Coordinates of C-alpha atoms in Angstrom, one line a residue:
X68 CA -3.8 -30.0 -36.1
X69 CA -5.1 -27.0 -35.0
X70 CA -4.6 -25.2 -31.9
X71 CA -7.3 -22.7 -30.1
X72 CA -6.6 -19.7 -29.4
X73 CA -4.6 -18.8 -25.7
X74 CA -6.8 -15.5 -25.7
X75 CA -9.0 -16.2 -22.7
X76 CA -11.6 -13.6 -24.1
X77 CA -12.3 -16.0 -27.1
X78 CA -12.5 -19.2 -24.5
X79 CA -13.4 -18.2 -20.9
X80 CA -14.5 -21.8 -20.6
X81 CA -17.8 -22.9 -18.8
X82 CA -16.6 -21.1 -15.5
X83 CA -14.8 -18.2 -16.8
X84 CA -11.6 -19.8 -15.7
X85 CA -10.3 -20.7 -11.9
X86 CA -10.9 -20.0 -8.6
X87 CA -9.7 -21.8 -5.5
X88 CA -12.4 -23.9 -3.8
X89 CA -13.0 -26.0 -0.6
X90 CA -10.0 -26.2 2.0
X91 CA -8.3 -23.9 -0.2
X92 CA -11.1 -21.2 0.2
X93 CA -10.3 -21.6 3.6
X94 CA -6.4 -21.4 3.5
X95 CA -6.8 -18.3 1.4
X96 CA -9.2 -16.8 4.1
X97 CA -7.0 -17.5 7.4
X98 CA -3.6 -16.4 5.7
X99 CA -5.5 -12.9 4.8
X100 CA -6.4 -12.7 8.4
X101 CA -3.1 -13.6 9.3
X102 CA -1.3 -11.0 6.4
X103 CA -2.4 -7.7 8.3
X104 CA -1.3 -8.5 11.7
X105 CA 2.1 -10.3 11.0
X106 CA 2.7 -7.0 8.6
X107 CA 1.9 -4.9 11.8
X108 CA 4.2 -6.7 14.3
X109 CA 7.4 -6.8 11.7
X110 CA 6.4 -2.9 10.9
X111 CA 6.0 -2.4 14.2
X112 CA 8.9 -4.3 15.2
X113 CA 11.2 -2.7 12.7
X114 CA 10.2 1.0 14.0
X115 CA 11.1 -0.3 17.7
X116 CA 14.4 -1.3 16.9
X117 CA 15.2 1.6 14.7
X118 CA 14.1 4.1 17.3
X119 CA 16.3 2.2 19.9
X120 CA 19.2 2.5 17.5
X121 CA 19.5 6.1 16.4
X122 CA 16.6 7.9 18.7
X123 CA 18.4 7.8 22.3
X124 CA 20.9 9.8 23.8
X125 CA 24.1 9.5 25.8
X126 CA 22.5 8.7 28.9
X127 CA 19.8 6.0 26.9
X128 CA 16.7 8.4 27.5
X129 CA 14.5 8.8 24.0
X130 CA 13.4 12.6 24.3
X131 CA 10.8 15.7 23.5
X132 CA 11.5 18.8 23.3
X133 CA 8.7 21.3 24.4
X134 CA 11.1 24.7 23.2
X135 CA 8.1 26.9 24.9
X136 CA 5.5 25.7 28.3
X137 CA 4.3 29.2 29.2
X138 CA 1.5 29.9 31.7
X139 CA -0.1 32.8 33.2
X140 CA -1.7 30.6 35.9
X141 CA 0.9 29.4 39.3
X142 CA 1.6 25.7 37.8
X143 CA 1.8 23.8 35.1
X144 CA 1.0 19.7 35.5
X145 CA 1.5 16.4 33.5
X146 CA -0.8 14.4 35.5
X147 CA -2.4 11.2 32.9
X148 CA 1.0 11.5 30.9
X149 CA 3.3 10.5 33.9
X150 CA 2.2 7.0 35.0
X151 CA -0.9 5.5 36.6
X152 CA -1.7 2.5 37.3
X153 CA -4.2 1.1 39.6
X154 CA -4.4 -0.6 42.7
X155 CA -4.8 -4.3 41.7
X156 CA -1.5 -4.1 39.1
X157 CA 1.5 -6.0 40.8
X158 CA 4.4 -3.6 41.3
X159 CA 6.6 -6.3 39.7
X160 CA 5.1 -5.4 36.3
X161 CA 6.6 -1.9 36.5
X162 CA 9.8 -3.2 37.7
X163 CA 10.1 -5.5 35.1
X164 CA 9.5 -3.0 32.4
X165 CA 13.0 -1.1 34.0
X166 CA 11.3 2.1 32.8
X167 CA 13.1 5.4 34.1
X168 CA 11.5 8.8 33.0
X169 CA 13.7 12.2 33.5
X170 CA 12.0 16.1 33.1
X171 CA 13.8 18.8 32.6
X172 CA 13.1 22.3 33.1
X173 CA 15.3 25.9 32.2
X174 CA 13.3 29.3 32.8
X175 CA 13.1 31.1 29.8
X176 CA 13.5 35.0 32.5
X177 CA 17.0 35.3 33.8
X178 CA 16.7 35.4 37.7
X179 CA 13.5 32.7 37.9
X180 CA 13.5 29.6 40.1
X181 CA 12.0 27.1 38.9
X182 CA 10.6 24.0 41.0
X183 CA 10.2 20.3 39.3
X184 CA 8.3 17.8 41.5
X185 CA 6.9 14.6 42.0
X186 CA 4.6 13.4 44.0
X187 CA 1.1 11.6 44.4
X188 CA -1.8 12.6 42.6
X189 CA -4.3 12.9 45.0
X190 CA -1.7 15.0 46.8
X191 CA -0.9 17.3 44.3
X192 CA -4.6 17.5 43.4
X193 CA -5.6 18.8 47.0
X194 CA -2.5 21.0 46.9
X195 CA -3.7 22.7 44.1
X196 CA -7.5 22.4 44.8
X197 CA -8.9 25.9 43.8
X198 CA -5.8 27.3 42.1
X199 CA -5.8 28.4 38.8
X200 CA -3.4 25.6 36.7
X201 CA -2.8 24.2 33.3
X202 CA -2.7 20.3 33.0
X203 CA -0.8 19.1 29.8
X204 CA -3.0 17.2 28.0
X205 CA -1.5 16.3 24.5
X206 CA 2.0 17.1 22.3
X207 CA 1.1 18.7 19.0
X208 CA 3.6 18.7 16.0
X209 CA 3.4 22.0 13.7
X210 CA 2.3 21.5 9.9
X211 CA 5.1 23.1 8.8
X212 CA 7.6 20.8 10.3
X213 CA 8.9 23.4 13.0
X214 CA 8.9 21.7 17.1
X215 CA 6.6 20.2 18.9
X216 CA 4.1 22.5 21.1
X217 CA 2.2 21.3 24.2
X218 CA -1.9 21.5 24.4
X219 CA -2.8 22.9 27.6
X220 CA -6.5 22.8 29.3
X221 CA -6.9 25.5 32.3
X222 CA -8.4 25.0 35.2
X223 CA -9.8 28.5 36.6
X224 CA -9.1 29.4 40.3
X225 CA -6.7 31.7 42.5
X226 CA -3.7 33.1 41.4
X227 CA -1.4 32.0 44.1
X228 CA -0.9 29.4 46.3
X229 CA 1.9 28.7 49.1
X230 CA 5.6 28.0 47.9
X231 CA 5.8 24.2 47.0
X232 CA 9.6 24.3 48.5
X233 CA 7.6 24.3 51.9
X234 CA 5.5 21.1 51.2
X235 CA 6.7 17.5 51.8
X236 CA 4.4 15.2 50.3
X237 CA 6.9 15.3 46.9
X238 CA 8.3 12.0 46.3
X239 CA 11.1 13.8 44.5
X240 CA 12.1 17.7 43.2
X241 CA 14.6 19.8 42.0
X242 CA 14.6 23.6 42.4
X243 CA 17.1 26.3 41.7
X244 CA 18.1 28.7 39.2
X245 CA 19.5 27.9 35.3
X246 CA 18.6 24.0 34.3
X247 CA 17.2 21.9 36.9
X248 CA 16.6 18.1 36.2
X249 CA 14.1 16.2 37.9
X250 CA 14.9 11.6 37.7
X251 CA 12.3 8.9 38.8
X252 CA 12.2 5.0 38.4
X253 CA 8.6 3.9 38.1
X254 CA 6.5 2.4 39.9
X255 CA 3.2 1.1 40.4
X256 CA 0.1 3.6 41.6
X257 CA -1.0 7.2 40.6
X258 CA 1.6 9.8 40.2
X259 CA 1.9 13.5 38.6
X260 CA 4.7 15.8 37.7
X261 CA 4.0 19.5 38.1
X262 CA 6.2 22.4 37.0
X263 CA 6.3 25.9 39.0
X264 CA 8.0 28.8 39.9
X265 CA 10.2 28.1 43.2
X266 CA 7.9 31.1 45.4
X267 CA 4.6 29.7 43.6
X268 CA 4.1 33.1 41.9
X269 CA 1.9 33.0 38.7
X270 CA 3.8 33.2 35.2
X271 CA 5.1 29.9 34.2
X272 CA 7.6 30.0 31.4
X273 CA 10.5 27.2 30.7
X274 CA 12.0 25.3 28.1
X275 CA 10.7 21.2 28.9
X276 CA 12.3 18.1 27.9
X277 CA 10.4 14.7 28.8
X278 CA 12.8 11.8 28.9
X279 CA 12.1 8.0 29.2
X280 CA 14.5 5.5 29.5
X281 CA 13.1 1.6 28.5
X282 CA 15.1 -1.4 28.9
X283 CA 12.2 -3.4 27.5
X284 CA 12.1 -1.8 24.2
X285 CA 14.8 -4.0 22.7
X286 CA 13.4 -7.4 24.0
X287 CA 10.2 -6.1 23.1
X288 CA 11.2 -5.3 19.4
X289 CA 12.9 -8.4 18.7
X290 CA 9.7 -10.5 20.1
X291 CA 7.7 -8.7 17.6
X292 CA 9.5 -9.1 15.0
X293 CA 9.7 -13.1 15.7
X294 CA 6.3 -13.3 15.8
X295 CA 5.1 -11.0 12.8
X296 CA 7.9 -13.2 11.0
X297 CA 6.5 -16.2 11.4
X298 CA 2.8 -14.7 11.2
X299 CA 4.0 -13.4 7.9
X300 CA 5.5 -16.8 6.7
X301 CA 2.9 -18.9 7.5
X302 CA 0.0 -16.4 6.5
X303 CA 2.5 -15.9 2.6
X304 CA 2.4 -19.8 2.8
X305 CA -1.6 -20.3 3.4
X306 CA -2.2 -17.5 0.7
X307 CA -0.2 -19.0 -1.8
X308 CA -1.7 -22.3 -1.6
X309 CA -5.2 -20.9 -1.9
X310 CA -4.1 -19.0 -4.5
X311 CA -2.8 -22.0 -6.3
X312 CA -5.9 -24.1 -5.5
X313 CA -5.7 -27.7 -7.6
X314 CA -5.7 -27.5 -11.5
X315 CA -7.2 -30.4 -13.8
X316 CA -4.5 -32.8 -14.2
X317 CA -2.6 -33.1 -17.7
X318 CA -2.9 -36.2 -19.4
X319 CA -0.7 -39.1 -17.7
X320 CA -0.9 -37.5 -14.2
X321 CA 1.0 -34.3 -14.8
X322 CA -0.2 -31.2 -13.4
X323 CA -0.1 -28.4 -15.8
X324 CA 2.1 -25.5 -14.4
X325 CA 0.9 -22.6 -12.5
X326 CA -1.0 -19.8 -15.3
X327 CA -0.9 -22.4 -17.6
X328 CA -3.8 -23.7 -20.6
X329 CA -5.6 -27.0 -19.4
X330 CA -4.9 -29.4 -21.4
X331 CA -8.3 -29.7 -22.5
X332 CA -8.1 -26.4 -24.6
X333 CA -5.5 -27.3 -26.4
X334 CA -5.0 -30.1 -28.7
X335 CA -2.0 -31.7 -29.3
X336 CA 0.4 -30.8 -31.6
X337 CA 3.0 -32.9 -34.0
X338 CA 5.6 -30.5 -33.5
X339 CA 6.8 -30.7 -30.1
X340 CA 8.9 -27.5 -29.1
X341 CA 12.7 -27.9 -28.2
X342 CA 13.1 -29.2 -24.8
X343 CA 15.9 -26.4 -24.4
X344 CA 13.5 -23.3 -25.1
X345 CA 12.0 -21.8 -21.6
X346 CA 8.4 -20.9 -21.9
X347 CA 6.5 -18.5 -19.8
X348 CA 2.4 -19.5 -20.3
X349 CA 0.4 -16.7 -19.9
X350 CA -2.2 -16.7 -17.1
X351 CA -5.5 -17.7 -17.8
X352 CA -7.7 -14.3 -17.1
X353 CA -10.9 -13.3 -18.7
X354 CA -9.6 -9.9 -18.6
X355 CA -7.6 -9.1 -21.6
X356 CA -5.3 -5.7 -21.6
X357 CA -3.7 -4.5 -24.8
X358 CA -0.9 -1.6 -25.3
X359 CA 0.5 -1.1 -28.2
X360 CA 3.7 1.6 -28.2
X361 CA 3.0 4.1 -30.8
X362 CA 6.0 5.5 -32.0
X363 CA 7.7 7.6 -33.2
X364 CA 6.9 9.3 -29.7
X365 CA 7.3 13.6 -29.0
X366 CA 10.2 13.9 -26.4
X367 CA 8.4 16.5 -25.0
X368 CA 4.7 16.0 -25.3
X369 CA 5.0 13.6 -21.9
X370 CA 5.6 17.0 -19.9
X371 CA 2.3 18.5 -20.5
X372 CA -0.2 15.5 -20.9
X373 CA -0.9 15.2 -17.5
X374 CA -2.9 19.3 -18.1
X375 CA -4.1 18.0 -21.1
X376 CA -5.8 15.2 -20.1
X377 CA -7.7 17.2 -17.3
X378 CA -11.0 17.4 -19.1
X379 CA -11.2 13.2 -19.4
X380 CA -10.0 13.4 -15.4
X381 CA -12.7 15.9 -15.0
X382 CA -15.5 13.1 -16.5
X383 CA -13.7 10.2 -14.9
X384 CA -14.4 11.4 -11.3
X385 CA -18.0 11.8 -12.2
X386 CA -17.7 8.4 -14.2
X387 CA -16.3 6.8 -11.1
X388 CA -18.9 8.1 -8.8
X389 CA -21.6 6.1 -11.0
X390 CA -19.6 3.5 -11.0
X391 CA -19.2 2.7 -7.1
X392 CA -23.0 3.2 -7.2
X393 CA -23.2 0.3 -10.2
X394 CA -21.1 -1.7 -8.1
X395 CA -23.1 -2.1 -5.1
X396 CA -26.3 -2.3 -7.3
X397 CA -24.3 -5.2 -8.9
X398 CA -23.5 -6.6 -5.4
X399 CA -27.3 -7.3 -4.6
X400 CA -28.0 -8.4 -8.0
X401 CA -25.3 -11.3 -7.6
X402 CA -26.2 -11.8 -4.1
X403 CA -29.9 -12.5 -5.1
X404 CA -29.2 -13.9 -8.8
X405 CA -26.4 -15.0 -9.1
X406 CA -25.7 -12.7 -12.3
X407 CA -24.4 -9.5 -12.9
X408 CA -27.0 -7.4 -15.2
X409 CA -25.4 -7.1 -18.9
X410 CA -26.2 -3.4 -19.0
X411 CA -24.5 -2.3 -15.3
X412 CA -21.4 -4.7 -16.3
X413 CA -21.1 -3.1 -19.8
X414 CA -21.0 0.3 -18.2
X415 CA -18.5 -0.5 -15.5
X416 CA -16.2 -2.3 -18.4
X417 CA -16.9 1.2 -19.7
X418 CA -15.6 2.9 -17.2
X419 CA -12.7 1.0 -17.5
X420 CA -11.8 0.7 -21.0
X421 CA -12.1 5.1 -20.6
X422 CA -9.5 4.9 -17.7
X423 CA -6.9 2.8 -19.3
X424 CA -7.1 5.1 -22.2
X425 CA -6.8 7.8 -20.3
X426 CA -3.9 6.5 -18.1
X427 CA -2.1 5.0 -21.0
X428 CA -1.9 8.4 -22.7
X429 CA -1.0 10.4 -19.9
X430 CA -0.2 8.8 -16.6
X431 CA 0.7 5.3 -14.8
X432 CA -0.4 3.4 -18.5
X433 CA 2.8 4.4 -19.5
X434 CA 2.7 7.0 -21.9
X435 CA 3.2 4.9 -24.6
X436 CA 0.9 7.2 -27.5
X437 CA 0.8 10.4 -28.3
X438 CA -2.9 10.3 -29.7
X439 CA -5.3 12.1 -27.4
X440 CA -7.7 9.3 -26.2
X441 CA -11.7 9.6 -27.3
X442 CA -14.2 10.6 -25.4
X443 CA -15.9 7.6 -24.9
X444 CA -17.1 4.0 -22.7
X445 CA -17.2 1.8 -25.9
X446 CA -13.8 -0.3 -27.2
X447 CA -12.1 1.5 -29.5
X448 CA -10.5 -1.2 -32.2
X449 CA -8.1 1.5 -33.6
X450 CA -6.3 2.9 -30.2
X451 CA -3.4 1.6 -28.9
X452 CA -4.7 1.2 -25.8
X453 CA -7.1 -1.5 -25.4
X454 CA -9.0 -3.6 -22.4
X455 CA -11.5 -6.4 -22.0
X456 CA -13.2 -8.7 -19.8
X457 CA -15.1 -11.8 -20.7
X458 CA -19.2 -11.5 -19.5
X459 CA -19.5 -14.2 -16.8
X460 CA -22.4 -16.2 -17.0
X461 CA -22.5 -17.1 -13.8
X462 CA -21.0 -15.6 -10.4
X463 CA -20.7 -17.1 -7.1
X464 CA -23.0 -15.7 -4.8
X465 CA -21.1 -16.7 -1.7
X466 CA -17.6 -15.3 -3.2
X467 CA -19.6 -11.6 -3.4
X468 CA -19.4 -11.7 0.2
X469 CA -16.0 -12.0 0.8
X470 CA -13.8 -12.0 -2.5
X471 CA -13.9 -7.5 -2.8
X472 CA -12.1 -7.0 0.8
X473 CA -11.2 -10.5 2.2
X474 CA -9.9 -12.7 -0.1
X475 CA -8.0 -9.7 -2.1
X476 CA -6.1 -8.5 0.5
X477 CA -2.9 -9.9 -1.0
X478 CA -3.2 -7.9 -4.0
X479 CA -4.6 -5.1 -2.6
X480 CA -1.0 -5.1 -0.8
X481 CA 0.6 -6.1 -3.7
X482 CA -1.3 -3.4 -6.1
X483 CA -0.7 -0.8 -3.1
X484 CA 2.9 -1.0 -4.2
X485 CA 2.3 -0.6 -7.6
X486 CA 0.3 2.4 -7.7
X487 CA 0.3 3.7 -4.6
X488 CA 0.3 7.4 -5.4
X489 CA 1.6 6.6 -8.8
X490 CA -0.9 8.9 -10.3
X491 CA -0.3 12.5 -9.3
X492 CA -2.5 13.7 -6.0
X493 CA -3.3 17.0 -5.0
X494 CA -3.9 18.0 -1.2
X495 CA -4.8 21.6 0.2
X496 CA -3.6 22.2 3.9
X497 CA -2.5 25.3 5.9
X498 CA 0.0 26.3 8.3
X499 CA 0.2 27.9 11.4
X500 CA 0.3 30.8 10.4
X501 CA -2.8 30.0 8.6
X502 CA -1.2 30.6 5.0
X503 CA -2.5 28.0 2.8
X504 CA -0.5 24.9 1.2
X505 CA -0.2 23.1 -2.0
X506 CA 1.3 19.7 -1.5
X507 CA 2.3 17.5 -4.2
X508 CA 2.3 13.5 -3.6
X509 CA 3.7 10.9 -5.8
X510 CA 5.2 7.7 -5.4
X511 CA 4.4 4.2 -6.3
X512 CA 6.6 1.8 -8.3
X513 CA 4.6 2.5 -11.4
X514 CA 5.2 6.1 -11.3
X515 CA 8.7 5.8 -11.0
X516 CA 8.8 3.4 -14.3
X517 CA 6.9 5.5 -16.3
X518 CA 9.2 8.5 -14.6
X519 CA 12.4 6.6 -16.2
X520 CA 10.3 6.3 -19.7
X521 CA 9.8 9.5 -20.0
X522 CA 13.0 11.0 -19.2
X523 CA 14.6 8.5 -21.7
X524 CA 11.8 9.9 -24.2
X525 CA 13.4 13.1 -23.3
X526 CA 16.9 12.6 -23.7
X527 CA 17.6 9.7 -25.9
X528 CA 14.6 10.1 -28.2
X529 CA 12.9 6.4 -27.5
X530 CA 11.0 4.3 -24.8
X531 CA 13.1 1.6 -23.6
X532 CA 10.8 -2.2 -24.9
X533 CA 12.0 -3.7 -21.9
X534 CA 10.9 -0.8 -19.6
X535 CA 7.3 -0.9 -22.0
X536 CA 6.7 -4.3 -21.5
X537 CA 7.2 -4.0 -17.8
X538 CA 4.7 -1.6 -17.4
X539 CA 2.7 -3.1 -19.6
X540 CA 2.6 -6.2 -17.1
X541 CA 1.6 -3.9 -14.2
X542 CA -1.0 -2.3 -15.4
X543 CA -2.2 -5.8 -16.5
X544 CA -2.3 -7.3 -13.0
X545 CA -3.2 -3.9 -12.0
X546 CA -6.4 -4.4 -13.7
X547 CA -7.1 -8.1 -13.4
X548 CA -7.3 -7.4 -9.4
X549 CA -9.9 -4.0 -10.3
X550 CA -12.1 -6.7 -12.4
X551 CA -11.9 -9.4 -9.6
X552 CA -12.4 -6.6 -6.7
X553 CA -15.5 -5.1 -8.9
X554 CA -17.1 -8.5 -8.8
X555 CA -16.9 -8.6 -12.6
X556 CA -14.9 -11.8 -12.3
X557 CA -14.3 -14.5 -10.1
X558 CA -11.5 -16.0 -11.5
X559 CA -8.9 -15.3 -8.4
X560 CA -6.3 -12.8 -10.1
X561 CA -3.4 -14.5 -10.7
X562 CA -0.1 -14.2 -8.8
X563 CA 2.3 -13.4 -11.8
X564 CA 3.5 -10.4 -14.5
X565 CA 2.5 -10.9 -17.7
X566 CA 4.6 -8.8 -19.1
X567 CA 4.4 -7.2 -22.9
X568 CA 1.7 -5.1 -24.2
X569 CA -0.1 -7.9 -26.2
X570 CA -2.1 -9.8 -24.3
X571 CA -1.5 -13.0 -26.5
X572 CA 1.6 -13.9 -26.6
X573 CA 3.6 -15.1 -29.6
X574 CA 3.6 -18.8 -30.4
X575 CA 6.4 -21.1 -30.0
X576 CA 8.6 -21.2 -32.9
X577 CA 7.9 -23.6 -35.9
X578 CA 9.5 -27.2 -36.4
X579 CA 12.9 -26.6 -37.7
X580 CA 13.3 -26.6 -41.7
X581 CA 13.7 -30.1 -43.4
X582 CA 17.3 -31.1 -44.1
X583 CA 18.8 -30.4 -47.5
X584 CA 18.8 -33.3 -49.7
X585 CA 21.7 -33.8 -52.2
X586 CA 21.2 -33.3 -56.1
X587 CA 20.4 -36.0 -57.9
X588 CA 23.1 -37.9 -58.9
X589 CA 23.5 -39.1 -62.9
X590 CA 23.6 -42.6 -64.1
X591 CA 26.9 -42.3 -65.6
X592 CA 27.7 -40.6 -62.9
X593 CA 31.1 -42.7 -60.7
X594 CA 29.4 -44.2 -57.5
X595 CA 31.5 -44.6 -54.4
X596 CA 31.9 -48.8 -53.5
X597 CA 31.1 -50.6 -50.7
X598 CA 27.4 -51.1 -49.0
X599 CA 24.7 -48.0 -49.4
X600 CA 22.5 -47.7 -46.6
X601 CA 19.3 -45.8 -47.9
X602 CA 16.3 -43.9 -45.9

């Protein structure tokens, strides 16, 4: 009998393979919706909780250190940062909450009072109605890593104003010389701090720390972590089964597994494979990705690719400008057609097939060739780094709505991890001191792999297979999401690693050899007694 060939290049099938349909459509849709916000809660949740944990002090207050609050005007305020609330919130919300905020205050000149109060807005605000003031409007955090710095906005006006130890409209202050610590429990309405010297003289300059004490941070982490939890499980659940969708049954009633041939492509067989050999069926994808490891590989040559591989990164980001503008000419044309015009998908594959290249030789692919990739958007038979994707007849029209951002969210996650940052980025910033930066990001679970490979080409001479064919299977479903997310495909990218650089895998092994059959035995020959059984 014979048996077609697993490559789904050479049998894409009437559909180009499977997509999930119906309620599963609709599964897949509301777990993707339900992926980004039960990700945010457990994220969020997590932070919460550490913070609580290892950010608080003795006392339980979570703090910010402001190292330098200098002003050349009487006072310095923290009006919208304190608290307000307005009229028609009960005060048994801000009770509830158990939320205690502290200031503190030293004067950076030996021999300054300084003054900390509280009081009402609108009684601070006519206090200081046409006096010159700064009002604290945001914390910035230095570039360079150094402490944080408040952003002040003046208000213009005189440049005194009457002592505030002589008002009484402060709910509560502190004044004297050295350290002075000011302690409030809040509550509901309008309230602002204010910072000044004790005689109300102009020439505010202290070292600040802002406090706050929550007793609902706790409850409040563990909440959202329940809740992204069980957003996260339900949404993995719905995803998965759209994902999985329902597959043509196998003859008798049994499903085929998960990734695997239907049975209609394959014929049956007379030799039957042993029931104790565990096989891993590739997934059915019309985009086929080849590597082949080139060795004998330079121990060294790794170290410098990345520079020499900067004139094909130089065409690339030109190549990949034209191709975000195929793409949404593409988008239209499926919209309206239902096709995807030969010429724009041949480019785009292109476009591709010149990436992988370029990547396998120097980056994320894996390093796994030494021989400097061609110039070129056409498949290249003889490199070792190979990639293809099956022309679909037909697309979905609805499914180029929603399949490039919705319905590959998962992946997009998923492929995040993988690559994210992998390649080598670049980013210019400066100080503040205005000197200019170079920063170097990388990350990425690929990049570390291909990391590992390269230090073993380095100091043991070879590339680990195992660690190969791992990469290998990244890149793979690396790719097969880019094809699905380029609307080149919409055969749903499969949930699995195909690991390996061939992207047909070996075939089972062949029936076992026939047993050996004794010589011939002569006619003269003694023959044992009793009954012979024969066949």
């Amino acid at each position: 009998m014979t048996t077609t060939s697993p490559n789904p290049i050479a049998t894409p099938g009437p559909t180009g393979g499977f997509h999930p349909a119906g309620r599963h459509i609709a599964a897949l849709v509301i777990g993707c919706l339900l992926i980004l916000p039960g990700l945010g809660l457990l994220l969020g949740g997590a932070g919460l909780a550490i913070t609580y944990a290892v950010g608080r002090d003795d006392a339980g207050y979570l703090s910010l250190t402001l190292p330098a609050l200098t002003s050349q005007s009487p006072a310095i305020t923290a009006e919208d940062i304190v608290v307000e609330t307005g009229p028609d919130v009960p005060a048994w919300v801000l009770d509830r909450l158990d939320l205690d905020l502290r200031l503190t205050a030293r004067p950076l000149a030996s021999g300054t009072d300084v003054f900390l109060g509280l009081a009402p807005s609108g009684d601070l605000t006519a206090y200081l109605r046409g006096v010159a003031h700064e009002q604290v409007v945001g914390i910035a955090r230095a570039r360079d890593g150094s402490a944080s710095a408040a952003v002040l906005r003046a208000t213009p006006g005189a440049s005194t104003v009457a002592a505030p130890t002589a008002q009484t409209f402060w709910t509560t202050s502190a004044t004297g010389s050295g350290q002075q610590q000011l302690s409030w429990r809040v509550t509901g309405g309008q309230w602002a701090a204010v910072i000044m010297n004790a005689d109300g003289s102009a020439g505010v300059a202290v070292a600040a720390t802002v406090g706050v004490r929550a007793g609902f941070l706790l409850p409040l982490a563990l909440v959202m972590l329940g809740i992204g939890l069980v957003l996260t499980g339900v949404a993995v659940a719905l995803i998965v089964r759209g994902a999985n969708g329902t597959r043509p049954p196998q003859p008798g009633g049994i499903a085929p597994p998960d990734g695997a041939l239907p049975a209609s492509t394959v014929e049956a067989s007379p030799v039957a494979a042993p029931t104790s050999l565990s096989t891993h069926p590739r997934a059915v994808s019309p985009v086929a990705l080849d590597a082949r490891l080139d060795e004998p590989l330079s121990r060294w040559l790794w170290l410098v690719k990345w520079f020499l591989a900067i004139p094909h990164v130089f065409v690339l980001g030109f190549l990949w400008i034209a191709f975000s503008v195929v793409s949404v000419f593409a988008f239209f044309a499926i919209l309206f057609t239902g096709r995807y015009p030969r010429g724009l998908f041949d480019f785009n594959l292109g476009v591709l097939r010149w990436t992988w290249r370029v990547s396998y030789y120097a980056s994320s692919g894996g390093l796994g060739t030494d021989r400097y990739p061609p110039f070129s958007l056409d498949d290249e038979p003889d490199y070792p780094a190979r990639l293809d994707i099956a022309y679909p007849g037909r697309l979905s029209r609805g499914l180029v709505l929603v399949k490039w951002w919705l319905l590959a969210i998962p992946h997009y996650l998923i492929v995040g991890l993988l690559v994210g940052g992998g390649s080598w980025a670049w980013t210019w910033a400066r100080d503040t001191d205005g000197n200019g930066r170079l920063n170097i990001l990388s990350g990425g679970l690929l990049g570390l792999l291909v990391l590992v490979a390269g230090l073993s080409l380095l100091f043991a001479g070879h590339y680990p297979r195992a660690l190969f064919d791992l990469v290998a299977g990244l890149n793979r479903w690396v790719y097969r999401v880019i094809a699905y997310a380029a609307l080149m495909t919409d055969v749903y990218p499969p949930f699995q690693l195909d690991e390996g650089g061939a992207e047909v895998p070996p075939g089972l092994p062949g029936p076992p050899p026939p047993p050996t059959l004794p010589p011939p035995v002569a006619d003269d020959a003694v023959r044992p007694t009793g009954p012979t059984r024969v066949g």
